[in-house]
Amino acid sequence: MAVDWRAGLAALALIAAPARAVALPVIPLPQVVQTVDGAAGAALGDGTPIVVPRGDREAADVAQWLDAAVRDHLGRHFVRDGAARDGAIRLRRVPGLGAEAYRLDIDSHGATIAATTRQGLFYGATTLWQLLAAKGDAPLAAVHIEDAPRYPWRGLLLDSARHVQSVATIERLIDVMALHKLNRLQWHLTDDQGWRLQIRAYPRLTAIGGWRLDPYGQRYGGFYSQDEVRQVVAYAAARNVTIVPEIEMPGHALAALRAYPDWGFAGVPASAQSDWGVFPSIFAVDPPTLKALETVLDEVMALFPSHTIAIGGDEAQHGQWRAAPAVQARMKALDLPDEAALQGWFTAQIAGYLAAHGRQAIGWDDMLSAGGIPRDAAILSWHSAHDATRALQAGHDVVLATDPVFYFDHIQAAVPDAPPGRWAVVSPSDVYRVEPGQVDGTGGGHLLGVQGELWSEYLRTDAQMLAMAWPRAAALAELGWTQPARRDWDGFAARLPDEYRLLDRWQVPLAPGLRGQRVEPVALRGVKTSQILVSCSNRLLLNLPARDGHPLLVDIMDRCWKTYAELGHGPITVQIAALAFNYQLADDAKAIVLRAPAGTQDELVVRQDRCDGPELARVALGAVPHDGVPVALRVPLAGDPKGAHWLCLYTATHGPAPLWAIDRLVLP
């Protein structure tokens, strides 16, 4: 039965009061919460029966999920397919509530979840689970909840191309997404650095494109078999999460072109595949290449039932097209004025192929600049709210995925133990305070919802990925589900302690910090870690992993640090590492600040008060191995300066590589 997602939302809008968020320990906050003082609630302990309509397989599946979630994470044992009695949990079907809407009533007779669809029953069960988790063994208070989502697309992107996550970790991410009513997982399966999806027609995509050498010469890679993909898709579907596969084209194609060079152009060495950034690699536009990509999409569509298929479209560099006579001849034959128009034509071919098979293409908002994009293609807007509005006004459905606030590879707080990632802070409150409705435009397009991106260049481990996702993904979930009049940051923050306990129950590690304040613990005041040192220019700060995985903060465009220190007690110690400079910066590489060394070796220079002030030390770095392992250097200061001064430390080098990064400065 097709149910319009707007139906339940419109009904709730008539009764939702514009009051402050009720302090209910649930994220996302339901639209309507009514409590009755003095009314008896329900004690749902061991042996509580879960009652489902006879013959309702979908309701039985929801009951199975609730029973397992309560048993495995709360230590209680319910009875599925139990007989109706006081104190039972009842799942009921009712007409007219909307695609994901539900009602939850808790009283002395037990708990009743009513919904029209399986999705609604499931979301009622997730709300009940959160209430049970927050209350512990205490009875649940009497409450009436009516709920439906604000937007139909509430998602995360998981980048498995740059670094691979285990199937078990992906399933854990899906579990916690489902608890927060997040319902889309865009699975970024291909990029320059790796092809992660088994394609039977083209086995070299994973045999060659699935592997690379990391910056230190170690082989890295892997891929997901089609059986593993089917497992993940089924696991997600049981939890109301649709997996949206992403196959990047025409750019971000290096891994595929290493495997099948005839699909593109020469010019990028295999050794560059461990670099981060934007590559010149791009697919060709000849009929054999388009046919190969259609064959890839045939297997993708067979594995993923998602109506929407992501096709990338971002950051495509047109230089190889511009230099290829065959491409220029094809442009002339198609009467296309430039390479941007050719990308629009390419995208239209791919989107049309998907549409002919009953699917919808979705791609990044870079596609808009190319023109020629079919109106029924959806847009992931990452550049700005302005681009989202432009896409809406052009008649496209849009998912708001804006950088930086929805890019969850940024750190959550500027603290010394922040995990690797982009250094510009994106806190949970930054995410929460976005108002998506401000970008809604006219022209026939719809704002489908919001999505957070877990780009994994710097998230090398599964634990780092999970820690960067939460609790920002919880803030995103409330942004996409709860009406603006029901949301306020203080109310959300008051529910975070319960959120942290929820994450702990599901074995999700927490990143430090909540509101993004900079913290310098007393114990560290004689030790200035790179995260405490001040960048000289704040141009492109990255919290990069050393060889052992611990993060070093460095500006890759200007390797220069400052700190305030009490001098006069002897030499300082600088712990420094030579990291790989593996970045494709294109024209931006010209803006890297390079300071000339006095000799043939790279040097560490220390100056007093200013970066052009008196020179206190100049230490040759030739003995430091280029292996990403920090080495401690004892640095005597010339003239034995005394008192409180600013110190400026920078590396003087012959080129951008290696990337010198200070791990810590130890003051005597």
XYZ file of C-alpha atoms in Angstrom:
668
model
C 0.000 0.000 0.000
C 1.458 3.365 -1.037
C 1.278 5.925 1.743
C 2.216 9.596 1.296
C 4.819 10.633 3.890
C 3.233 14.089 4.034
C -0.132 12.748 5.191
C 0.885 11.999 8.756
C 2.905 15.181 8.992
C -0.001 17.349 7.875
C -2.277 15.794 10.463
C 0.205 16.348 13.271
C 0.784 19.939 12.211
C -2.790 20.694 13.216
C -2.215 19.721 16.825
C 1.509 20.224 17.477
C 1.922 23.049 19.970
C 4.757 25.557 19.458
C 6.104 24.955 22.948
C 9.588 24.197 24.239
C 10.729 20.630 23.753
C 9.279 18.293 26.338
C 12.031 16.657 28.415
C 11.282 13.187 27.076
C 14.441 11.022 26.893
C 13.997 10.308 23.184
C 15.980 11.455 20.132
C 14.539 12.577 17.808
C 11.907 14.321 19.895
C 8.365 13.249 18.935
C 5.986 15.822 17.486
C 3.230 15.445 20.092
C 3.759 14.298 23.684
C 0.892 14.363 26.160
C 1.274 13.266 29.760
C -1.356 12.932 32.461
C -0.227 13.753 35.986
C -1.077 10.989 38.395
C -2.032 8.466 35.714
C -0.609 4.986 36.187
C 2.069 3.900 33.738
C 3.367 0.484 32.723
C 5.984 -1.862 34.156
C 7.419 -3.757 31.186
C 9.773 -6.278 32.741
C 10.814 -9.840 32.058
C 8.031 -11.933 30.581
C 6.161 -8.990 29.029
C 4.285 -10.353 25.996
C 4.475 -8.662 22.585
C 1.156 -9.083 20.786
C 0.911 -8.706 17.001
C -2.074 -9.007 14.640
C -2.630 -12.561 13.493
C -0.904 -13.230 10.180
C 0.878 -9.852 10.075
C 4.405 -10.863 9.070
C 5.722 -7.300 9.078
C 4.446 -6.647 12.585
C 5.990 -9.932 13.691
C 9.335 -8.796 12.262
C 9.122 -5.563 14.275
C 8.297 -7.574 17.394
C 11.328 -9.758 16.731
C 13.569 -6.683 16.467
C 12.187 -5.173 19.690
C 12.578 -8.440 21.568
C 16.207 -8.817 20.435
C 17.086 -5.158 21.125
C 15.651 -5.355 24.643
C 17.335 -8.688 25.350
C 20.766 -7.858 23.931
C 21.091 -4.264 25.136
C 18.821 -3.950 28.174
C 19.026 -7.462 29.594
C 15.264 -8.063 29.615
C 13.383 -10.971 28.151
C 10.057 -10.318 26.485
C 7.780 -13.015 25.074
C 7.018 -12.757 21.375
C 3.660 -13.905 20.058
C 2.327 -13.613 23.574
C -1.325 -13.538 24.570
C -3.045 -10.203 25.074
C -3.294 -9.178 28.723
C -2.719 -6.162 30.913
C 0.913 -5.170 30.839
C 1.444 -6.351 27.257
C 3.025 -4.519 24.325
C 0.565 -4.430 21.428
C 1.325 -3.675 17.783
C -1.761 -2.516 15.872
C -2.511 -1.483 12.303
C -4.658 1.603 11.817
C -5.423 3.508 8.603
C -4.369 7.010 7.628
C -1.265 7.737 9.721
C 1.290 8.341 6.937
C 4.267 6.386 5.660
C 6.464 6.574 8.789
C 3.988 7.863 11.363
C 2.981 6.089 14.555
C 1.128 6.503 17.828
C 2.431 5.212 21.137
C 0.236 4.956 24.221
C 1.584 3.846 27.585
C -0.801 3.325 30.473
C -1.661 0.818 33.167
C -2.724 -1.674 30.479
C 0.731 -1.716 28.881
C 2.064 -0.113 25.707
C 0.309 0.115 22.350
C 2.042 1.026 19.093
C -0.347 1.909 16.283
C 0.684 2.589 12.685
C -0.410 2.171 9.103
C 2.894 0.845 7.794
C 5.699 -1.408 8.896
C 7.945 1.671 9.072
C 5.588 3.331 11.508
C 5.410 0.240 13.718
C 9.200 0.038 13.732
C 9.656 3.687 14.703
C 7.131 3.304 17.485
C 9.226 0.375 18.714
C 12.434 2.451 18.632
C 10.775 5.166 20.711
C 9.597 2.562 23.212
C 13.119 1.089 23.368
C 14.629 4.499 24.156
C 12.085 5.053 26.931
C 12.850 1.641 28.403
C 16.599 2.305 28.223
C 16.274 5.668 29.965
C 14.016 4.393 32.760
C 15.980 1.291 33.649
C 13.887 -1.019 35.829
C 11.443 1.732 36.806
C 7.900 1.708 35.370
C 7.279 3.893 32.341
C 5.154 6.974 32.919
C 1.772 7.214 31.237
C 2.143 9.080 27.949
C 0.443 9.573 24.597
C 2.758 10.198 21.617
C 1.829 11.079 18.051
C 4.727 11.261 15.675
C 5.730 11.563 12.024
C 8.856 12.820 10.270
C 9.391 16.308 8.930
C 11.406 15.020 5.956
C 11.436 11.635 4.186
C 15.235 11.551 3.702
C 17.290 11.488 6.898
C 20.641 10.038 6.108
C 24.341 9.477 6.505
C 27.011 8.875 3.887
C 29.612 6.234 4.663
C 32.840 6.458 2.672
C 34.188 2.922 2.281
C 36.334 3.851 -0.726
C 39.098 5.744 1.111
C 39.126 3.366 4.090
C 37.230 0.098 4.377
C 34.942 -0.728 7.298
C 33.995 -4.231 8.387
C 30.512 -5.539 7.678
C 29.955 -5.879 11.437
C 30.755 -2.192 11.968
C 28.494 -1.115 9.112
C 25.695 -3.132 10.687
C 26.361 -1.490 14.051
C 26.155 1.920 12.380
C 22.836 0.872 10.837
C 21.562 -0.285 14.241
C 22.198 3.090 15.830
C 20.883 4.965 12.795
C 17.645 3.009 13.064
C 17.250 3.853 16.755
C 17.421 7.532 15.755
C 15.019 7.105 12.827
C 17.695 7.808 10.222
C 16.543 6.001 7.100
C 19.147 6.439 4.324
C 22.737 5.222 4.191
C 24.519 6.445 1.087
C 27.305 3.932 0.602
C 30.276 5.562 -1.144
C 31.757 2.475 -2.762
C 34.062 3.882 -5.436
C 36.567 6.715 -5.651
C 40.096 7.429 -6.825
C 41.535 5.521 -3.863
C 39.563 2.300 -4.190
C 36.754 0.300 -5.812
C 34.954 -1.647 -3.096
C 32.031 -3.379 -4.857
C 32.411 -6.757 -6.539
C 31.274 -6.535 -10.173
C 31.252 -9.990 -11.737
C 31.439 -8.673 -15.310
C 34.624 -6.741 -14.507
C 36.655 -8.593 -11.851
C 39.712 -6.317 -12.231
C 37.733 -3.477 -10.610
C 38.323 -5.100 -7.235
C 41.384 -7.234 -8.044
C 43.337 -4.147 -9.192
C 41.248 -1.106 -8.271
C 40.474 -2.416 -4.800
C 44.092 -2.226 -3.621
C 46.739 0.455 -3.241
C 50.031 1.097 -1.479
C 49.702 3.436 1.481
C 52.158 6.342 1.866
C 54.556 4.059 3.779
C 54.563 1.301 1.160
C 52.091 -1.089 2.804
C 49.417 -2.755 0.660
C 45.940 -1.581 1.644
C 42.488 -2.408 0.361
C 39.663 -4.868 0.176
C 36.144 -5.010 -1.168
C 32.660 -6.224 -0.380
C 31.490 -9.387 -2.099
C 28.025 -9.451 -3.579
C 26.943 -11.838 -0.834
C 28.168 -9.367 1.804
C 26.322 -6.547 0.065
C 23.088 -8.544 0.038
C 23.579 -9.216 3.752
C 24.036 -5.513 4.543
C 21.096 -4.475 2.351
C 18.784 -7.000 4.031
C 20.028 -6.073 7.504
C 19.353 -2.409 6.791
C 15.931 -3.027 5.253
C 14.824 -4.850 8.404
C 15.623 -1.626 10.283
C 13.960 0.823 7.858
C 17.290 1.917 6.393
C 17.612 2.072 2.615
C 21.140 1.591 1.286
C 21.780 4.051 -1.553
C 24.870 2.903 -3.491
C 27.203 5.517 -4.941
C 29.269 4.796 -8.053
C 31.315 7.890 -8.882
C 31.325 9.160 -12.481
C 32.654 10.740 -14.609
C 35.365 11.944 -12.182
C 36.873 10.289 -9.089
C 37.619 7.398 -11.455
C 41.293 6.515 -10.887
C 40.681 3.130 -9.220
C 38.452 1.997 -12.091
C 40.876 3.305 -14.713
C 43.806 1.489 -13.126
C 41.783 -1.694 -13.620
C 40.470 -0.875 -17.111
C 42.669 1.791 -18.736
C 40.635 1.709 -21.960
C 37.766 3.391 -20.080
C 39.754 6.605 -19.767
C 43.062 8.302 -20.396
C 46.688 7.890 -19.380
C 48.526 10.319 -17.170
C 48.071 9.370 -13.493
C 50.556 6.865 -12.009
C 49.345 4.025 -9.822
C 51.614 5.262 -7.035
C 49.406 8.342 -6.658
C 46.372 6.321 -5.604
C 47.084 6.880 -1.912
C 46.882 10.652 -2.371
C 43.887 12.596 -1.115
C 42.339 15.386 -3.141
C 41.095 15.896 -6.682
C 42.636 13.836 -9.494
C 42.536 14.595 -13.228
C 41.245 11.082 -13.986
C 37.921 10.968 -15.808
C 35.942 8.358 -17.740
C 35.876 8.524 -21.513
C 32.594 9.248 -23.310
C 32.837 6.730 -26.153
C 30.128 4.061 -26.621
C 32.228 1.150 -25.241
C 32.910 3.024 -21.983
C 29.280 4.047 -21.576
C 28.238 0.440 -22.217
C 30.701 -0.774 -19.577
C 29.299 1.683 -17.025
C 25.760 0.557 -17.864
C 26.841 -3.037 -17.243
C 28.251 -1.981 -13.873
C 24.946 -0.279 -13.058
C 23.035 -3.429 -14.063
C 24.825 -5.339 -11.311
C 24.397 -2.431 -8.889
C 20.642 -2.357 -9.486
C 20.442 -6.125 -9.015
C 22.089 -5.792 -5.592
C 20.413 -2.635 -4.300
C 16.609 -2.255 -4.442
C 16.889 1.464 -3.608
C 14.831 3.607 -5.982
C 17.673 6.145 -5.871
C 21.153 5.398 -7.205
C 23.952 7.907 -6.543
C 26.236 8.636 -9.509
C 28.624 11.228 -8.056
C 29.162 13.986 -10.603
C 31.367 16.085 -8.327
C 34.807 17.580 -8.899
C 35.165 16.191 -12.429
C 38.312 17.633 -14.017
C 37.865 18.200 -17.752
C 41.524 18.538 -18.751
C 41.818 15.028 -20.197
C 38.648 15.538 -22.235
C 40.019 18.852 -23.466
C 43.262 17.218 -24.580
C 41.712 14.173 -26.305
C 40.995 14.584 -30.055
C 38.393 11.797 -29.957
C 36.477 13.576 -27.190
C 36.633 16.881 -29.027
C 35.293 15.183 -32.152
C 32.432 13.684 -30.151
C 31.595 17.098 -28.678
C 31.444 18.520 -32.181
C 29.210 15.684 -33.375
C 26.874 16.296 -30.416
C 26.963 20.073 -31.019
C 28.160 20.755 -27.481
C 29.907 24.071 -26.790
C 32.340 22.960 -24.070
C 33.397 20.188 -21.695
C 30.923 21.298 -19.013
C 28.113 20.686 -21.483
C 29.683 17.323 -22.289
C 29.487 16.373 -18.616
C 25.817 17.350 -18.679
C 25.300 15.109 -21.707
C 27.198 12.254 -20.009
C 25.086 12.595 -16.851
C 21.884 12.663 -18.886
C 22.865 9.355 -20.542
C 23.488 7.683 -17.189
C 20.391 9.184 -15.533
C 18.298 8.162 -18.527
C 19.574 4.600 -18.320
C 18.623 4.426 -14.651
C 15.205 5.963 -15.357
C 14.559 3.373 -18.069
C 15.047 0.741 -15.362
C 12.701 2.427 -12.894
C 15.411 4.133 -10.838
C 16.238 7.755 -10.046
C 19.721 9.230 -10.316
C 21.004 11.444 -7.523
C 24.285 13.328 -7.681
C 26.252 16.178 -6.163
C 25.327 19.757 -6.994
C 28.403 20.155 -9.237
C 26.152 18.612 -11.894
C 24.043 21.769 -11.996
C 26.879 23.794 -13.484
C 27.149 21.327 -16.334
C 23.560 21.873 -17.424
C 21.439 19.359 -19.288
C 20.577 17.414 -16.123
C 17.153 15.730 -16.303
C 14.670 17.428 -14.004
C 13.781 14.125 -12.367
C 17.382 13.646 -11.173
C 17.809 14.533 -7.500
C 20.607 16.707 -6.138
C 22.857 16.293 -3.098
C 23.740 19.878 -2.223
C 27.178 20.112 -0.602
C 28.474 23.502 -1.704
C 26.041 25.922 -0.065
C 22.448 26.716 0.792
C 22.442 28.935 -2.299
C 23.147 25.913 -4.514
C 20.383 23.977 -2.779
C 17.937 26.798 -3.472
C 19.088 26.971 -7.092
C 18.477 23.236 -7.515
C 15.025 23.475 -5.958
C 14.095 26.375 -8.190
C 15.216 24.344 -11.204
C 12.691 21.684 -10.197
C 15.014 19.095 -8.652
C 14.407 17.241 -5.440
C 17.235 18.114 -3.058
C 18.993 16.584 -0.068
C 20.855 19.134 2.052
C 24.388 17.815 2.694
C 26.261 21.084 3.130
C 29.984 21.402 3.816
C 31.218 21.987 6.498
C 28.304 21.664 8.910
C 27.184 18.250 7.629
C 30.705 16.955 6.978
C 31.375 14.687 9.924
C 35.078 14.233 9.156
C 35.549 17.569 10.950
C 36.441 17.246 14.616
C 33.644 17.793 17.144
C 35.709 19.824 19.620
C 39.189 21.373 19.636
C 40.606 19.283 22.468
C 44.042 17.635 22.758
C 42.673 14.131 22.305
C 40.483 14.914 19.301
C 40.600 12.063 16.768
C 42.111 12.494 13.302
C 40.049 14.650 10.979
C 39.579 18.113 9.553
C 40.345 20.636 12.271
C 37.612 23.228 11.732
C 35.204 22.350 14.538
C 31.697 21.162 13.691
C 30.012 20.583 17.034
C 26.675 18.871 17.668
C 25.189 22.293 18.385
C 26.419 23.558 14.995
C 24.542 20.718 13.325
C 21.459 21.181 15.472
C 21.123 24.906 14.810
C 20.805 24.521 11.029
C 17.310 25.267 9.719
C 16.825 23.321 6.468
C 13.551 25.054 5.651
C 15.390 28.286 4.928
C 16.651 26.875 1.622
C 13.281 25.667 0.367
C 12.459 27.342 -2.925
C 9.795 27.385 -5.583
C 9.854 25.738 -8.964
C 8.548 22.240 -8.349
C 11.445 20.773 -6.407
C 11.128 19.379 -2.926
C 13.579 19.490 -0.055
C 13.763 15.765 0.657
C 15.783 16.088 3.829
C 19.269 16.187 5.321
C 22.379 14.034 5.253
C 25.666 13.933 7.159
C 28.848 12.779 5.413
C 31.424 10.449 6.952
C 34.306 10.975 4.535
C 37.072 8.615 5.565
C 40.391 10.019 4.292
C 41.483 10.545 7.903
C 39.143 8.051 9.616
C 41.373 5.024 9.274
C 39.659 2.770 11.815
C 36.101 1.655 12.411
C 36.172 3.120 15.922
C 37.245 6.531 14.615
C 34.403 6.516 12.103
C 31.787 5.720 14.744
C 33.187 8.296 17.161
C 33.015 11.008 14.501
C 29.421 10.110 13.617
C 27.893 10.444 17.076
C 26.401 12.429 18.720
C 26.284 14.715 15.655
C 24.197 12.150 13.806
C 21.692 12.329 16.669
C 21.472 16.100 16.176
C 20.997 15.512 12.453
C 18.261 12.969 13.159
C 16.280 15.491 15.183
C 16.862 18.108 12.488
C 15.325 15.831 9.873
C 12.488 14.438 11.979
C 11.214 17.027 14.443
C 9.304 20.176 13.518
C 11.202 23.457 14.130
C 8.741 24.652 16.775
C 9.541 21.553 18.834
C 13.326 21.887 18.635
C 15.659 23.848 20.893
C 19.313 23.214 21.612
C 19.059 23.364 25.404
C 16.336 20.722 25.373
C 18.427 18.514 23.113
C 21.531 18.988 25.262
C 19.522 17.965 28.337
C 18.817 14.628 26.630
C 22.454 13.971 25.712
C 23.315 12.066 28.922
C 20.678 9.485 27.975
C 22.066 9.560 24.428
C 25.560 8.763 25.682
C 24.228 5.824 27.696
C 22.390 4.611 24.585
C 25.586 4.760 22.538
C 27.463 2.902 25.247
C 24.866 0.118 25.204
C 25.435 -0.265 21.450
C 29.249 -0.115 21.829
C 29.702 3.171 20.009
C 32.791 5.104 21.189
C 32.377 8.776 22.004
C 34.512 11.625 20.751
C 35.454 14.184 23.434
C 33.665 17.506 23.777
C 30.114 18.731 23.271
C 29.995 22.429 22.461
C 33.380 22.738 20.768
C 35.323 24.626 23.461
C 39.114 24.508 23.395
C 40.452 22.803 26.512
C 44.011 22.649 27.873
C 44.164 20.291 30.860
C 46.353 21.393 33.775
C 48.480 18.247 33.433
C 49.415 19.252 29.894
C 50.474 22.849 30.473
C 54.158 21.923 30.311
C 53.439 19.802 27.253
C 52.042 21.613 24.243
C 50.528 19.034 21.928
C 50.027 19.997 18.315
C 46.336 20.496 19.046
C 47.218 23.138 21.665
C 49.825 24.933 19.587
C 48.451 27.828 17.548
C 48.601 27.661 13.763
C 50.345 30.664 12.204
C 47.820 31.056 9.392
C 44.932 28.566 9.792
C 44.810 27.863 6.081
C 44.165 24.115 5.831
C 44.409 22.459 9.234
C 44.201 18.670 9.334
C 44.434 16.413 12.366
C 46.448 13.681 10.646
C 47.342 10.236 11.974
C 50.979 9.437 12.689
C 52.270 5.977 11.831
C 50.839 4.586 15.090
C 47.472 6.289 14.506
C 47.609 9.087 17.089
C 46.754 12.488 15.584
C 49.095 15.361 14.758
C 47.586 18.738 13.887
C 49.292 20.466 10.972
C 48.476 23.125 8.408
C 49.432 21.405 5.161
C 49.661 24.795 3.433
C 51.896 26.432 6.076
C 53.927 24.274 8.534
C 54.209 26.939 11.210
C 53.185 26.943 14.896
C 53.099 29.481 17.732
C 52.815 29.155 21.494
C 53.215 31.317 24.591
C 55.862 29.986 26.948
C 57.834 30.834 30.082
C 61.509 30.635 29.064
C 64.763 30.562 30.990
C 64.768 27.031 32.354
C 66.855 25.250 29.711
C 66.383 23.652 26.286
C 62.984 22.798 24.894
C 62.117 19.427 23.348
C 60.283 19.257 20.039
C 58.795 15.949 18.975
C 58.405 16.016 15.189
C 57.424 13.526 12.475
C 57.889 13.381 8.716
C 54.458 12.458 7.351
C 53.737 11.605 3.740
C 52.627 14.570 1.665
C 49.943 12.707 -0.281
C 47.630 15.431 -1.563
C 46.386 16.243 -5.040
C 46.015 20.032 -4.711
C 46.022 20.998 -8.397
C 46.534 24.779 -8.717
C 46.286 25.238 -4.938
C 49.732 23.662 -4.603
C 51.199 26.997 -5.707
C 49.917 28.564 -2.477
C 51.938 26.312 -0.137
C 54.245 28.430 2.025
C 57.845 27.247 1.635
C 60.611 28.861 3.702
C 64.149 28.346 2.452
C 66.562 26.374 4.665
C 70.096 27.610 5.259
C 71.669 24.332 4.141
C 70.956 21.213 2.121
C 68.700 19.607 4.753
C 65.222 20.559 5.872
C 65.317 22.477 9.159
C 63.250 23.287 12.231
C 63.518 26.984 13.078
C 62.517 28.622 16.386
C 62.107 32.404 16.665
C 61.227 34.689 19.562
C 58.066 36.834 19.749
C 57.383 36.873 15.987
C 58.004 34.560 13.041
C 60.512 37.128 11.746
C 61.884 37.831 15.238
C 65.250 36.873 16.728
C 66.339 33.368 15.764
C 66.665 31.130 18.817
C 67.416 27.806 17.117
C 67.866 26.127 13.737
C 67.982 22.316 13.798
C 68.714 20.111 10.769
C 66.097 17.392 10.214
C 68.131 15.057 8.023
C 68.390 12.412 10.752
C 64.604 12.143 11.236
C 63.291 9.090 9.303
C 60.518 9.712 6.770
C 58.304 7.061 8.326
C 55.571 8.959 10.176
C 57.047 8.174 13.601
C 57.654 11.215 15.854
C 61.261 11.790 16.958
C 62.207 13.916 19.990
C 64.737 16.683 19.310
C 66.496 18.532 22.151
C 66.594 22.195 21.108
C 68.833 24.625 23.061
C 67.732 28.253 22.666
C 70.413 30.776 21.724
C 71.051 33.530 24.244
C 69.173 31.695 26.995
C 66.064 33.948 26.773
C 64.068 34.433 29.955
C 60.530 35.395 30.809
C 57.237 34.958 29.007
C 57.467 35.095 25.223
C 55.705 33.916 22.126
C 57.652 31.249 20.266
C 57.267 30.758 16.520
C 58.319 27.341 15.199
C 58.362 26.511 11.499
C 60.041 24.137 9.087
C 62.316 25.470 6.364
C 62.210 23.029 3.455
C 63.188 22.471 -0.163
C 59.670 21.376 -1.149
C 56.257 20.304 0.152
C 57.358 16.709 0.864
C 57.703 15.350 3.433
C 54.977 16.947 5.510
C 56.738 17.943 8.738
C 54.357 17.875 11.690
C 55.072 18.722 15.316
C 53.632 16.162 17.692
C 54.349 18.096 20.880
C 56.537 20.765 22.426
C 57.868 19.999 25.917
C 58.865 22.992 28.028
C 61.451 22.578 30.809
